Tab-separated table of C-alpha atoms in Angstrom:
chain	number	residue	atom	x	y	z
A	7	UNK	CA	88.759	-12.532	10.974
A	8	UNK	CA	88.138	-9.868	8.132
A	9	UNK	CA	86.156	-7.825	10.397
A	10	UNK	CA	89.555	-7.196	12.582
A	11	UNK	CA	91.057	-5.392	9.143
A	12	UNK	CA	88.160	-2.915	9.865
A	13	UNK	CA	89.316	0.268	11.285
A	14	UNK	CA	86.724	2.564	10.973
A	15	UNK	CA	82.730	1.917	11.364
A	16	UNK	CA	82.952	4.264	7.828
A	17	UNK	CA	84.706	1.485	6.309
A	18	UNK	CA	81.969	-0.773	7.142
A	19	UNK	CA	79.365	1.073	5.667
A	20	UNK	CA	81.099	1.463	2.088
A	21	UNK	CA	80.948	-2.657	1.828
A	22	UNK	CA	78.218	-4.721	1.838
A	23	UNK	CA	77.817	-8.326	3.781
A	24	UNK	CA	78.210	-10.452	0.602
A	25	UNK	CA	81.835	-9.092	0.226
A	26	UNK	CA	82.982	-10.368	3.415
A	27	UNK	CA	80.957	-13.894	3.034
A	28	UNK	CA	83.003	-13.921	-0.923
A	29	UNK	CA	86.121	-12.723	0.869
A	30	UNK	CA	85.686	-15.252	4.005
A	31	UNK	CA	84.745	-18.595	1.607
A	32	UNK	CA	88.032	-17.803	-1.004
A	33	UNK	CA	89.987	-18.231	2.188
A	34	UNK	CA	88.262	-21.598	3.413
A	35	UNK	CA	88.571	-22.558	-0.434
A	36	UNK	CA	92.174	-21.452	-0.601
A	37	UNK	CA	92.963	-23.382	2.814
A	38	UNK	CA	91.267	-26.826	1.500
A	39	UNK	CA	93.941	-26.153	-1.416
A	40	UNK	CA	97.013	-25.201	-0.079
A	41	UNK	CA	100.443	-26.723	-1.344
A	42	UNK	CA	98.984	-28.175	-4.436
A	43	UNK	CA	98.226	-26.761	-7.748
A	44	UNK	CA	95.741	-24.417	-8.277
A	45	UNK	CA	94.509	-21.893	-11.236
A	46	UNK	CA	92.965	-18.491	-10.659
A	47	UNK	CA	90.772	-17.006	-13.047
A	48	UNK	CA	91.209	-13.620	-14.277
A	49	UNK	CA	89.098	-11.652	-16.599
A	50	UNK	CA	91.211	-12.317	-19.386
A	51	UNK	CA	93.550	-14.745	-18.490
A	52	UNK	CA	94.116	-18.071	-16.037
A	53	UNK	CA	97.106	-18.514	-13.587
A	54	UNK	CA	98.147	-21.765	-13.069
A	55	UNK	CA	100.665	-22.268	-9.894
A	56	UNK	CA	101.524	-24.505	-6.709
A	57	UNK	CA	99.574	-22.523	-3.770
A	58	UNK	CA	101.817	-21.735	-0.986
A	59	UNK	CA	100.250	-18.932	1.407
A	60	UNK	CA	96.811	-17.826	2.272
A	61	UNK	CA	95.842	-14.197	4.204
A	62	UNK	CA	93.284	-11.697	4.223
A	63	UNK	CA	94.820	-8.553	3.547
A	64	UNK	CA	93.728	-5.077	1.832
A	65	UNK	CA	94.433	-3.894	-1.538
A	66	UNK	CA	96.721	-1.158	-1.329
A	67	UNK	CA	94.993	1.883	-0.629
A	68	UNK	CA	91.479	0.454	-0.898
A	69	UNK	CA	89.778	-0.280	2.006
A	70	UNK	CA	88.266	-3.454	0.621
A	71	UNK	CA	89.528	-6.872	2.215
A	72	UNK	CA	90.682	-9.579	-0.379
A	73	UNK	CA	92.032	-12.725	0.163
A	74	UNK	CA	95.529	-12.922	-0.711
A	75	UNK	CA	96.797	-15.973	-2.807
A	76	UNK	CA	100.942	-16.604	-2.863
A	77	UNK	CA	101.731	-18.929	-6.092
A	78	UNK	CA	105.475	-20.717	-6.392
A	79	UNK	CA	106.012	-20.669	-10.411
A	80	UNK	CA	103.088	-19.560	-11.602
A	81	UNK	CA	102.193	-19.479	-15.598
A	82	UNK	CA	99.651	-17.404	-17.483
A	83	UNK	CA	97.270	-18.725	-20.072
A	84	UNK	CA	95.216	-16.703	-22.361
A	85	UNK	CA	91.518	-17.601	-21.713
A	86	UNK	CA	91.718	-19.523	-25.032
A	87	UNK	CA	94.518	-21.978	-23.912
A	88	UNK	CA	97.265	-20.533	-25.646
A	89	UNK	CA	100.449	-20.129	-22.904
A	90	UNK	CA	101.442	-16.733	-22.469
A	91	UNK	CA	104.198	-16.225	-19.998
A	92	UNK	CA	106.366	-17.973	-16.904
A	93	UNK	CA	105.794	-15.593	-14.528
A	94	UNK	CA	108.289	-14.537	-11.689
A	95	UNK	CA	108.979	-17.587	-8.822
A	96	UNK	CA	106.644	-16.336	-6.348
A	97	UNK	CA	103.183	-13.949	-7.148
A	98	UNK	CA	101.010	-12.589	-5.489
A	99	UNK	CA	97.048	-12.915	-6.434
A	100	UNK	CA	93.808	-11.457	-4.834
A	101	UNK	CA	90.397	-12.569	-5.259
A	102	UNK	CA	87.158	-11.565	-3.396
A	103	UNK	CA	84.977	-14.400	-4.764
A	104	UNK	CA	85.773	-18.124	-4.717
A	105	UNK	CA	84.888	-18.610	-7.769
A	106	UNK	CA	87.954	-17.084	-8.918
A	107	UNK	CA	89.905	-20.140	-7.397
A	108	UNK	CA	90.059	-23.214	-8.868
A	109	UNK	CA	91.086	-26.717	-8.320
A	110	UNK	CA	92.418	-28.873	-10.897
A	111	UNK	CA	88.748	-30.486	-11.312
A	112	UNK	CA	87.100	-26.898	-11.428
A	113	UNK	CA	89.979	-26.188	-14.158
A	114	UNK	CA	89.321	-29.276	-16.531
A	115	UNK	CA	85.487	-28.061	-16.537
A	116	UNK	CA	85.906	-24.753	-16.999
A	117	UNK	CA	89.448	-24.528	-19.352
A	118	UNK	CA	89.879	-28.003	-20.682
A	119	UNK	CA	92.388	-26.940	-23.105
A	120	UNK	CA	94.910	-25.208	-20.360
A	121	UNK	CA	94.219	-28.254	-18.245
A	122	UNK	CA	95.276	-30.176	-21.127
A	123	UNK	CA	98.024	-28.333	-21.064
A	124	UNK	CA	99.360	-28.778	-18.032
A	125	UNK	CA	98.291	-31.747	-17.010
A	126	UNK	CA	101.916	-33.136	-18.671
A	127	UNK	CA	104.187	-30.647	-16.495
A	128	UNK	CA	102.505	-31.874	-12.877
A	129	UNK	CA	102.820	-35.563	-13.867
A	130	UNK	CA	98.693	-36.309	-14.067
A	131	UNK	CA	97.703	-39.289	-16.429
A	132	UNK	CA	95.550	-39.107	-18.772
């Protein structure tokens, strides 16, 4: 559970209940998804890649919990569909919201023109 990355009652304090309930639903979103293709949606940009591992973990330093997101071949797409980069074989993501994760439904609603995209490379008819 995310409360078990808790060390200190301190840490508790700093963080309010609707991080946990964001952090705790990414992971029960993530798990529905695993080993198939997923996007995550970044500020600026959308990640599209084959979802291969799911955790709870903290961010470096920060005391915060995320759930941790491990993509095989990953790409990045500007937010207006152009592609930007192949990224390394395996990355890392973290998101505290589920929102942030998105099936291949999710990503033809949201980003038609990436799903367009790359709808060609993972074999999906038209």
């Amino acid at each position: 559970m995310v409360s078990s990355l808790i060390k200190t009652k301190a840490d508790l304090d700093k963080l309010p209940a609707s991080w946990y309930s964001g952090v705790e639903k990414s992971r029960e979103k993530a798990r529905k998804l695993n080993n198939k293709v997923v996007a995550v949606d970044q500020t600026t940009s959308v990640v599209v890649g084959r979802l291969i591992a799911i955790d709870i973990d903290k961010l470096w330093n920060f005391k915060y919990p995320y759930c941790k997101l491990t993509l095989r071949n990953p790409q990045r797409y500007r937010s207006n569909g152009n592609f930007e980069c192949k990224m390394s074989e395996i990355e890392l993501f973290f998101v505290n919201k589920p929102k942030m994760l998105l099936d291949l439904e999710e990503l033809s609603d949201r980003h038609p023109i990436i799903y367009r995209a790359i709808r060609k490379q993972i074999k999906i008819c038209p």
